[in-house]
mmCIF file of C-alpha atoms in Angstrom:
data_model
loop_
_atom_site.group_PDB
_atom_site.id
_atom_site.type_symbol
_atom_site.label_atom_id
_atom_site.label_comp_id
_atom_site.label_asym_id
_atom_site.label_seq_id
_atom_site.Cartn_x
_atom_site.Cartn_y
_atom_site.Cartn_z
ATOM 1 C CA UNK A 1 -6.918 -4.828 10.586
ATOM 2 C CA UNK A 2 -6.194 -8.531 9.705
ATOM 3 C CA UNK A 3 -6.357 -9.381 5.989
ATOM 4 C CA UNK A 4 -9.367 -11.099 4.783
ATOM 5 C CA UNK A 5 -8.602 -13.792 3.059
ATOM 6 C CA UNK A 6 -11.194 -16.308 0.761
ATOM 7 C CA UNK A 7 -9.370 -19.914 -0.077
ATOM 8 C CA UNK A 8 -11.642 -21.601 -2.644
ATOM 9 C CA UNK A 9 -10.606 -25.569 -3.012
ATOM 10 C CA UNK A 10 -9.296 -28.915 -2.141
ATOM 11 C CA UNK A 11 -8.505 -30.409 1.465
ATOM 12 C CA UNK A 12 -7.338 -33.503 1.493
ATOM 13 C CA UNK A 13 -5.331 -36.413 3.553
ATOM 14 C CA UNK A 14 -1.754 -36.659 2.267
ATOM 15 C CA UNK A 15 -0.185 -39.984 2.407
ATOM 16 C CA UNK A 16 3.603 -39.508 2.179
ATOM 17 C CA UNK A 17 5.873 -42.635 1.124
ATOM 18 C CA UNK A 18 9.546 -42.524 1.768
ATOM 19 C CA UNK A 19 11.842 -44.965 0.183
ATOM 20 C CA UNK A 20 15.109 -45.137 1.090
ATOM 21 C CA UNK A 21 16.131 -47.031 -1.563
ATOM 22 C CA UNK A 22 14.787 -47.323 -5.277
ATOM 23 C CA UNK A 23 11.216 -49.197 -5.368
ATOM 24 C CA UNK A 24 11.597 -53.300 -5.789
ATOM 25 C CA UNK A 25 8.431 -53.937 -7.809
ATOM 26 C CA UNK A 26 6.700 -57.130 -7.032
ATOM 27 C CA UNK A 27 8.918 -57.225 -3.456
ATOM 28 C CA UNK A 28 9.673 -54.706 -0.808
ATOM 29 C CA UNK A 29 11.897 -51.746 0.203
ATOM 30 C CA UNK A 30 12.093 -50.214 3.815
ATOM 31 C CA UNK A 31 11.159 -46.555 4.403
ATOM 32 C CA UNK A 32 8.426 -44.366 6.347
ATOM 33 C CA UNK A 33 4.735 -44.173 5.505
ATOM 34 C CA UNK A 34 3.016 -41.400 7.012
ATOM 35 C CA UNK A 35 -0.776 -39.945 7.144
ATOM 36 C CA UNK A 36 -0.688 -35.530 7.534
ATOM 37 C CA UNK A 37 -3.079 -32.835 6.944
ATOM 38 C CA UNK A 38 -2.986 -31.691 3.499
ATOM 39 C CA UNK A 39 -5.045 -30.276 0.155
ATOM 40 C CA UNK A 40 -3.393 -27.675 -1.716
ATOM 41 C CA UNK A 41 -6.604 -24.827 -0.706
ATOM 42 C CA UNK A 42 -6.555 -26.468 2.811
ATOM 43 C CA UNK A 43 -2.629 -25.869 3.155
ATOM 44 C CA UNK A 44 -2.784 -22.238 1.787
ATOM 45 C CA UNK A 45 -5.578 -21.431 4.253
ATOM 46 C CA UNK A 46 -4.018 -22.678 7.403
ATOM 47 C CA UNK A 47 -0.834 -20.716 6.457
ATOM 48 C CA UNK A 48 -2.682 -17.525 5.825
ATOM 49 C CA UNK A 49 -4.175 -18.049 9.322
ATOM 50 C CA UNK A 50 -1.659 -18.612 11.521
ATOM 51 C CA UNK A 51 0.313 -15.473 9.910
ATOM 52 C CA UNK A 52 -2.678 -13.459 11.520
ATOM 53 C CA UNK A 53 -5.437 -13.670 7.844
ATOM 54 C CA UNK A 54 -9.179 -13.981 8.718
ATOM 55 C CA UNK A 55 -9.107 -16.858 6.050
ATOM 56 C CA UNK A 56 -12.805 -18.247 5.274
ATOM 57 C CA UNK A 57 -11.737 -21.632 3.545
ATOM 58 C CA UNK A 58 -14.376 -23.115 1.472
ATOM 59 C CA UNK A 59 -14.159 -26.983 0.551
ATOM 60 C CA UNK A 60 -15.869 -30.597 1.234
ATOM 61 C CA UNK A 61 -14.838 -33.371 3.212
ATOM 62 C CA UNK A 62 -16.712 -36.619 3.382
ATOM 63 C CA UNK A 63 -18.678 -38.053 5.968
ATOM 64 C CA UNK A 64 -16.574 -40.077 6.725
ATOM 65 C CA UNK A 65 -14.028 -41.098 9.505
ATOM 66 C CA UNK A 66 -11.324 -39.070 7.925
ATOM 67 C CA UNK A 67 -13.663 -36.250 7.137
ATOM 68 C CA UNK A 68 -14.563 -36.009 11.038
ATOM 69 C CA UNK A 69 -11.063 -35.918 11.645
ATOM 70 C CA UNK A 70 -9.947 -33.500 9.118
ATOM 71 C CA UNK A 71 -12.669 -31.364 10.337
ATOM 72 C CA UNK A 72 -11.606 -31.508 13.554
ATOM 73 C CA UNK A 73 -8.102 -30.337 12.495
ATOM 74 C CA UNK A 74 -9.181 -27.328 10.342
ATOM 75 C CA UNK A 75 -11.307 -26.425 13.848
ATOM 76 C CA UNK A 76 -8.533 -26.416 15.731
ATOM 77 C CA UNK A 77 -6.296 -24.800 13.029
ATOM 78 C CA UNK A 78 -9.170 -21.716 13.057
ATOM 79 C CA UNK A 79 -10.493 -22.389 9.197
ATOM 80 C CA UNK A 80 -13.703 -24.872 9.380
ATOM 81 C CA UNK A 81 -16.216 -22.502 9.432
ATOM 82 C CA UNK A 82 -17.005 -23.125 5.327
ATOM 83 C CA UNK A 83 -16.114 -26.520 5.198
ATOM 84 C CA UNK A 84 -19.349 -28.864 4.759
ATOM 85 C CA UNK A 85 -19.064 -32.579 5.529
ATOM 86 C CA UNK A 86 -20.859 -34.421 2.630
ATOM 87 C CA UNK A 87 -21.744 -37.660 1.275
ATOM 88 C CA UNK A 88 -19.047 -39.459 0.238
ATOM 89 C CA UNK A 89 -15.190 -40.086 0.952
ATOM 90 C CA UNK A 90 -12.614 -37.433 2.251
ATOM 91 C CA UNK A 91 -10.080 -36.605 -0.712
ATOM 92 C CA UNK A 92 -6.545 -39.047 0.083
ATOM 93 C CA UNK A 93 -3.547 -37.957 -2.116
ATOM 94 C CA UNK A 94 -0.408 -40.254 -2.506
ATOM 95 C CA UNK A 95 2.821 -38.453 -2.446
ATOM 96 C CA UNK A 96 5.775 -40.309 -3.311
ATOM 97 C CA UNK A 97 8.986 -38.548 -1.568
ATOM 98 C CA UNK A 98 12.673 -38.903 -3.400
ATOM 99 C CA UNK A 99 15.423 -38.842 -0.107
ATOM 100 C CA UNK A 100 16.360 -34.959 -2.100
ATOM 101 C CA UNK A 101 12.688 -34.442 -0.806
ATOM 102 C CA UNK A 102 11.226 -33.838 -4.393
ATOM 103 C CA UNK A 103 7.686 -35.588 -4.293
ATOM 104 C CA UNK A 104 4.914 -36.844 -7.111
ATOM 105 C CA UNK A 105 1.450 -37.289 -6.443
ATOM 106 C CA UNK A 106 -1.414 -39.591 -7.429
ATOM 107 C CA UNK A 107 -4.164 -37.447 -6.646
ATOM 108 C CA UNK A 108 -7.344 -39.966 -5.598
ATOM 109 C CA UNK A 109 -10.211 -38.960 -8.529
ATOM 110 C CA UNK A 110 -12.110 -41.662 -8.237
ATOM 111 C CA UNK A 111 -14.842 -39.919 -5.886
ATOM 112 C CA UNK A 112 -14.160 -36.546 -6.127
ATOM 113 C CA UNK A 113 -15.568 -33.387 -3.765
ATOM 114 C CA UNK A 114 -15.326 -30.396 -5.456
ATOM 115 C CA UNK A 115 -17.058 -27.041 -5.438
ATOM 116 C CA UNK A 116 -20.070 -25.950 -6.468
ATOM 117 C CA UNK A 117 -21.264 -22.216 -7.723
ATOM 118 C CA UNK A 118 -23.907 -22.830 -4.892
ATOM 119 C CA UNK A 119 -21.245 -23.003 -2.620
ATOM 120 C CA UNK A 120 -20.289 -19.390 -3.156
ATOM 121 C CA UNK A 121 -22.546 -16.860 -2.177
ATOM 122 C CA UNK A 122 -21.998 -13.533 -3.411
ATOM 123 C CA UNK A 123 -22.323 -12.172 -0.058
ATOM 124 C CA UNK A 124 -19.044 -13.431 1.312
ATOM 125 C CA UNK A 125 -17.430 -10.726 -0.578
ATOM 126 C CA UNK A 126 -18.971 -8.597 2.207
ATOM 127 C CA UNK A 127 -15.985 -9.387 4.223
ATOM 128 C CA UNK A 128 -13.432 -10.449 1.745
ATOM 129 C CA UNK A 129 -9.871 -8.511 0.548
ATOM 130 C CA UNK A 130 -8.766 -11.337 -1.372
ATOM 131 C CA UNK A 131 -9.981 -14.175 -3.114
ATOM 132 C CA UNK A 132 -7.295 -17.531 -3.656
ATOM 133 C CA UNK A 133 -8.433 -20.518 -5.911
ATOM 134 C CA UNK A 134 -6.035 -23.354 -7.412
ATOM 135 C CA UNK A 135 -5.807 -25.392 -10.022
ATOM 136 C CA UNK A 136 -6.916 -28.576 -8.336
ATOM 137 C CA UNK A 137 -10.469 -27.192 -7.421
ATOM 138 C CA UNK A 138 -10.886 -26.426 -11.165
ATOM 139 C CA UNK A 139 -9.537 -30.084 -12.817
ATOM 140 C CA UNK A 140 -11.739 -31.700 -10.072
ATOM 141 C CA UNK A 141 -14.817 -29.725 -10.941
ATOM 142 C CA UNK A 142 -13.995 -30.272 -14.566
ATOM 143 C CA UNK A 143 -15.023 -26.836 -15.276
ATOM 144 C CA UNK A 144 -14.428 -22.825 -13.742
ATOM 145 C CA UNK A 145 -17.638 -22.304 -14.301
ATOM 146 C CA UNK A 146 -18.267 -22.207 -10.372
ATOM 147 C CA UNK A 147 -16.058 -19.663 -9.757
ATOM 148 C CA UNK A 148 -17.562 -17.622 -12.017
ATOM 149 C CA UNK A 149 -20.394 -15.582 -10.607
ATOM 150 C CA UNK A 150 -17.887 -15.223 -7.753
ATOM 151 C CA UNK A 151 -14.796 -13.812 -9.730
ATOM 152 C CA UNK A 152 -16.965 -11.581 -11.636
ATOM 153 C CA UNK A 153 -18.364 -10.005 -8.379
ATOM 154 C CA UNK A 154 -15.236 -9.433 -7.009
ATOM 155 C CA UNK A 155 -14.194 -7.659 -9.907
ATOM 156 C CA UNK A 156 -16.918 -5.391 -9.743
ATOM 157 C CA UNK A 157 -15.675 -4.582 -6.255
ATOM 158 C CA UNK A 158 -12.515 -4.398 -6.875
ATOM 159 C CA UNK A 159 -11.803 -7.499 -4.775
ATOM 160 C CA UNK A 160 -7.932 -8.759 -6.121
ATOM 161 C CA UNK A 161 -8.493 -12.325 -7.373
ATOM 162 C CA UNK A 162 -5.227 -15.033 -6.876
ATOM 163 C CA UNK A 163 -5.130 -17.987 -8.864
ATOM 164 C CA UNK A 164 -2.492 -21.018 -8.253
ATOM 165 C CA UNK A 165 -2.683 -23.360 -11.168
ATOM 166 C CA UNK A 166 -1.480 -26.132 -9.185
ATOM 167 C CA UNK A 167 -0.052 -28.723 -11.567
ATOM 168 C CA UNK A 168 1.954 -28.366 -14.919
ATOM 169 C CA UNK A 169 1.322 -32.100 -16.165
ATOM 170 C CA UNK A 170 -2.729 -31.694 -15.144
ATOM 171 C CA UNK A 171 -2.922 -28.370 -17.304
ATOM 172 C CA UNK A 172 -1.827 -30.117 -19.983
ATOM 173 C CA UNK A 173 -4.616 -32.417 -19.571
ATOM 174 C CA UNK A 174 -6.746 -29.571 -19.073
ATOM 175 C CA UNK A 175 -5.477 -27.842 -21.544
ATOM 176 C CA UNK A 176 -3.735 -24.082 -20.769
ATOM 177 C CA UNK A 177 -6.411 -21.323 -23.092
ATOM 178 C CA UNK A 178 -9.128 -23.246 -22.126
ATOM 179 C CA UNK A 179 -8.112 -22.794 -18.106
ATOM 180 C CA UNK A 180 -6.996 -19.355 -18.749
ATOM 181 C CA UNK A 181 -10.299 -18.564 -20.671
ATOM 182 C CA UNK A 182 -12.654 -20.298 -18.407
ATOM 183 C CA UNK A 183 -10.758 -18.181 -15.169
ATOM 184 C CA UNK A 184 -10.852 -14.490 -16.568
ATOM 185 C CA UNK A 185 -8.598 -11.472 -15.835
ATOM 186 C CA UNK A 186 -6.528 -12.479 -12.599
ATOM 187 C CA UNK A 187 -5.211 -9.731 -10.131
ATOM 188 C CA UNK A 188 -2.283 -12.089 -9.017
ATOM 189 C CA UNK A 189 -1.010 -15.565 -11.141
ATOM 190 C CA UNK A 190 1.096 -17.777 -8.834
ATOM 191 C CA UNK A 191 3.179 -20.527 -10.459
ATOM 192 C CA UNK A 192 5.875 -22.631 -10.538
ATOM 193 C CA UNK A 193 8.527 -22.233 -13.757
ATOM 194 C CA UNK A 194 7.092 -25.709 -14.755
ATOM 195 C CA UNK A 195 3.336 -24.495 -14.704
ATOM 196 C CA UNK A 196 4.090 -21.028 -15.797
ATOM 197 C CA UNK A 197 6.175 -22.730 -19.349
ATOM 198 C CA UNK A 198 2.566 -25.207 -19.594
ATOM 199 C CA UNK A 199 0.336 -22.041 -19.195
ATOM 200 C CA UNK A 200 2.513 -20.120 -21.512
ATOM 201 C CA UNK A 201 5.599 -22.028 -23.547
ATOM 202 C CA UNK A 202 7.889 -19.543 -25.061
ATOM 203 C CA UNK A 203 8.488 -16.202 -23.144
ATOM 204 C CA UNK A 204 5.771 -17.642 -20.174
ATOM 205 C CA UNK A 205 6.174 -15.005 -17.608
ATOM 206 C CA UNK A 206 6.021 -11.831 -19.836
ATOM 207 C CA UNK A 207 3.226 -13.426 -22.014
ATOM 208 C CA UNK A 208 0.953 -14.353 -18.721
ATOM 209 C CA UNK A 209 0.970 -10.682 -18.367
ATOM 210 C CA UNK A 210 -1.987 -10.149 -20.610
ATOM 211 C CA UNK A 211 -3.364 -12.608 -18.523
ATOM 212 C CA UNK A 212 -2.379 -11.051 -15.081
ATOM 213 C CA UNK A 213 -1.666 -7.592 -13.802
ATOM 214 C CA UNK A 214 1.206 -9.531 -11.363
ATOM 215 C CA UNK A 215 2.860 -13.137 -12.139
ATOM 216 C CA UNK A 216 4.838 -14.356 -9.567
ATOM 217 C CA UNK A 217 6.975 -17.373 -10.588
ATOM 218 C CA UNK A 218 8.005 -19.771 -7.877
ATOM 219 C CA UNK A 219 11.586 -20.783 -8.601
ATOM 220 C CA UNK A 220 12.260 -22.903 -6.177
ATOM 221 C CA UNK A 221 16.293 -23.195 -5.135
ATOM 222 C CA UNK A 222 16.559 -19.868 -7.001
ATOM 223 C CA UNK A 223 14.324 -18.009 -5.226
ATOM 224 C CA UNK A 224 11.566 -15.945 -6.714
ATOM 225 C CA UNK A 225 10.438 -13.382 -9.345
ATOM 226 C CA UNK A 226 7.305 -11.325 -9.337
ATOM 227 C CA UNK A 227 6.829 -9.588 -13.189
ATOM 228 C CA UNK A 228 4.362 -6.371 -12.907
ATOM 229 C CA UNK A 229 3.320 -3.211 -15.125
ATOM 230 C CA UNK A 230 6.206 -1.525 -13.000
ATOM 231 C CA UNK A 231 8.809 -3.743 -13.942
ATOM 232 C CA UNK A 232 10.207 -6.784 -12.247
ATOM 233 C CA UNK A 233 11.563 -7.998 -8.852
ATOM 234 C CA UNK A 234 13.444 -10.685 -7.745
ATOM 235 C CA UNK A 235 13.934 -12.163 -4.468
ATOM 236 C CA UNK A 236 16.717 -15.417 -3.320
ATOM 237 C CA UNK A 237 15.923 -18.536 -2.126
ATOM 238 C CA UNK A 238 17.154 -19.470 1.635
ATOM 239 C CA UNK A 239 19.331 -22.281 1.729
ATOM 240 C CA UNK A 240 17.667 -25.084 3.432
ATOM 241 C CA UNK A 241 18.417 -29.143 3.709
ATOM 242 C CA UNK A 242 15.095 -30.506 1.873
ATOM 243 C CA UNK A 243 13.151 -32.890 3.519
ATOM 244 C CA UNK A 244 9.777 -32.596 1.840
ATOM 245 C CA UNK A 245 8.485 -29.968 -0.806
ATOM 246 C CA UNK A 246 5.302 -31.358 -0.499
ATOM 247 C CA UNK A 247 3.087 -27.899 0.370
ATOM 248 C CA UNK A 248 5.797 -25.444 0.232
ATOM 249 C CA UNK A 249 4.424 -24.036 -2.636
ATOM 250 C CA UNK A 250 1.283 -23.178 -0.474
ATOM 251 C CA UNK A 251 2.866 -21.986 2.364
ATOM 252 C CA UNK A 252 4.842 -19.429 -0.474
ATOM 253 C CA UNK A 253 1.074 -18.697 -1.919
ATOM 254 C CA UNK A 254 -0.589 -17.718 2.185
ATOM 255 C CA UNK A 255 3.035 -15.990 2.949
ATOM 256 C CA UNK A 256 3.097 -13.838 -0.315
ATOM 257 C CA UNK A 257 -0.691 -13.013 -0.632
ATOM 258 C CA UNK A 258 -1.123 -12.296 3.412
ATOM 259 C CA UNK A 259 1.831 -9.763 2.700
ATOM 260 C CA UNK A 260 1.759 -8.198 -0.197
ATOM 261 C CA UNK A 261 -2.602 -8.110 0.331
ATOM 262 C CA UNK A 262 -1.675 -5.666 3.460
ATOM 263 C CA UNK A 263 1.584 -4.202 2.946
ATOM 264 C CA UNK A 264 1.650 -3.645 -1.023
ATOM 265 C CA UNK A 265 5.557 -4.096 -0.465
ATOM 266 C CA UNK A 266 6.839 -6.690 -3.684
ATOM 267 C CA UNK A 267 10.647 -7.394 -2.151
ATOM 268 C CA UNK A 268 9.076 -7.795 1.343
ATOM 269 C CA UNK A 269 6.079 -10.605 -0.039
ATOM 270 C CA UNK A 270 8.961 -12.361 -1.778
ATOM 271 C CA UNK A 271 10.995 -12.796 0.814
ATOM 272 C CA UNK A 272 8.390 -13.536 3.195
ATOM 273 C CA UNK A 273 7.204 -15.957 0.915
ATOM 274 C CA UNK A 274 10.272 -17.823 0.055
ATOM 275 C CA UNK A 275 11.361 -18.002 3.791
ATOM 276 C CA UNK A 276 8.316 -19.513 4.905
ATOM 277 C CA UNK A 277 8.189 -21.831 1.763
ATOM 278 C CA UNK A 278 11.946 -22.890 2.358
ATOM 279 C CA UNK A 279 10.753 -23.632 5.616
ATOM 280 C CA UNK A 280 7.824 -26.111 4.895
ATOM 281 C CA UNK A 281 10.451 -28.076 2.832
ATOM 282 C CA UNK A 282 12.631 -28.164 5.556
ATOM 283 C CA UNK A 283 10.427 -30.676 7.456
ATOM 284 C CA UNK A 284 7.692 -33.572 6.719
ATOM 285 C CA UNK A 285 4.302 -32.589 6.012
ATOM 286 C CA UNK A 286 2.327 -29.376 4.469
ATOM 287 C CA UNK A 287 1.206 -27.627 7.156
ATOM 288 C CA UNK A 288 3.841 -28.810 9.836
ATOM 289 C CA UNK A 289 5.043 -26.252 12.376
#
């Protein structure tokens, strides 16, 4: 039986700027501009699908132009079912992309779509074995609060809850015990070294223990480490030529949780996770095959 998989969060238009020189303020510099699927929630759950997840995503899109194409995409990609068209204007991130394919984002806030408690019946735990939510969806919505009801349900039924927190420089604009606080005992944390030090300065992996039963901390060209009650396991990196990291954390996140949520196997998630991670960054765009 396929795993069933709930992605809470953002879906969103990535534009991706490519320089290939340094940026001429005030004048111009050649490079490639291009317009891809993206949203950290949106990338995870497309992931988690093709690799054979029943994924029920849950997010907004506007009614817009680019919402009735987005929506169209997430149809054909298998994942639309929970994704409501609504007033406004479909999420657009800008992400910058160094030629070493290392990327920053200005993340559009100015008319946000994020989601609500009503958005999350209790009764799609009925057919849930994991629950996913990021970072993003929490900063947009100001506030956990919606996840709430929802988290505390699943703990009740013993449904594992994931959390990705997305973005070191936005927790710290957050600010790390109030997101940790708001979010409640997590089954699985998933973060990058950056995030997990922001979370947790000091000794961040062993202290987000009391925090998580399992931390997994993305490492990037170093591979991977997942820190547990039983101990902890490590996994390498693949060695890739980086074109774009843009989503690869995401496509680690759907590769790790699909694997380890049906198999229970650590060293096999890892690996699993880090190949198909090294493999998003191999090529342009988040969810490119």
């Amino acid at each position: 039986m396929s795993l069933r998989l709930l992605v809470i969060g953002d879906i969103a238009w990535d534009v991706l700027v490519r320089p290939v020189a340094d940026f001429v303020w005030g004048a111009d510099v050649y490079g490639s501009v291009d317009l891809l699927p993206g949203g950290s929630s949106a990338n995870v759950a497309v992931w988690a699908h093709r690799l054979g997840a029943h994924v029920t995503l849950v997010g907004k899109v506007g009614h817009d132009r680019m919402g009735q194409l987005m929506r169209g995409h997430l149809e054909d990609e298998g994942v639309a079912e929970r994704v409501a068209m609504v007033h406004g204007e479909t999420t657009r991130i800008g992400v910058i992309v160094r030629p070493d394919g290392e990327h920053a984002f200005v993340t559009d806030h100015t008319h946000p779509l994020h989601v609500e408690a009503t958005d999350l019946p209790l009764a799609m735990l009925d057919r849930t074995d994991v629950v996913f939510l990021n970072g993003y969806s929490v900063f947009m919505a100001r506030s956990a609060s919606f996840a709430r009801p929802l988290f505390d349900e699943a703990r009740r039924r013993d449904i594992p809850v994931a959390f990705d927190p997305s973005s070191a420089s936005l927790i710290g604009v957050y600010g790390a015990a109030r997101l940790l606080d708001e979010l409640g005992a997590l089954d699985v944390l998933l973060a990058n070294e950056d995030e997990a030090r922001a979370l947790a300065p000091g000794q961040p992996a062993v202290s987000l223990l009391s925090r998580a039963r399992l931390v997994v901390i993305k490492q990037g060209g170093l591979g991977a480490t997942a820190i547990g009650a039983t101990g902890t396991t490590t996994a390498p990196a693949e060695s890739i030529s980086a074109v774009d990291t843009t989503g690869a954390g995401d496509a680690f996140d759907a590769a790790f949780l699909v694997e380890y949520g049906q198999h229970g196997n650590l060293d096999v998630a890892l690996a699993a996770a880090n190949h198909l991670g090294a493999r998003v960054a191999s090529r342009l765009g988040a969810q490119t095959l």
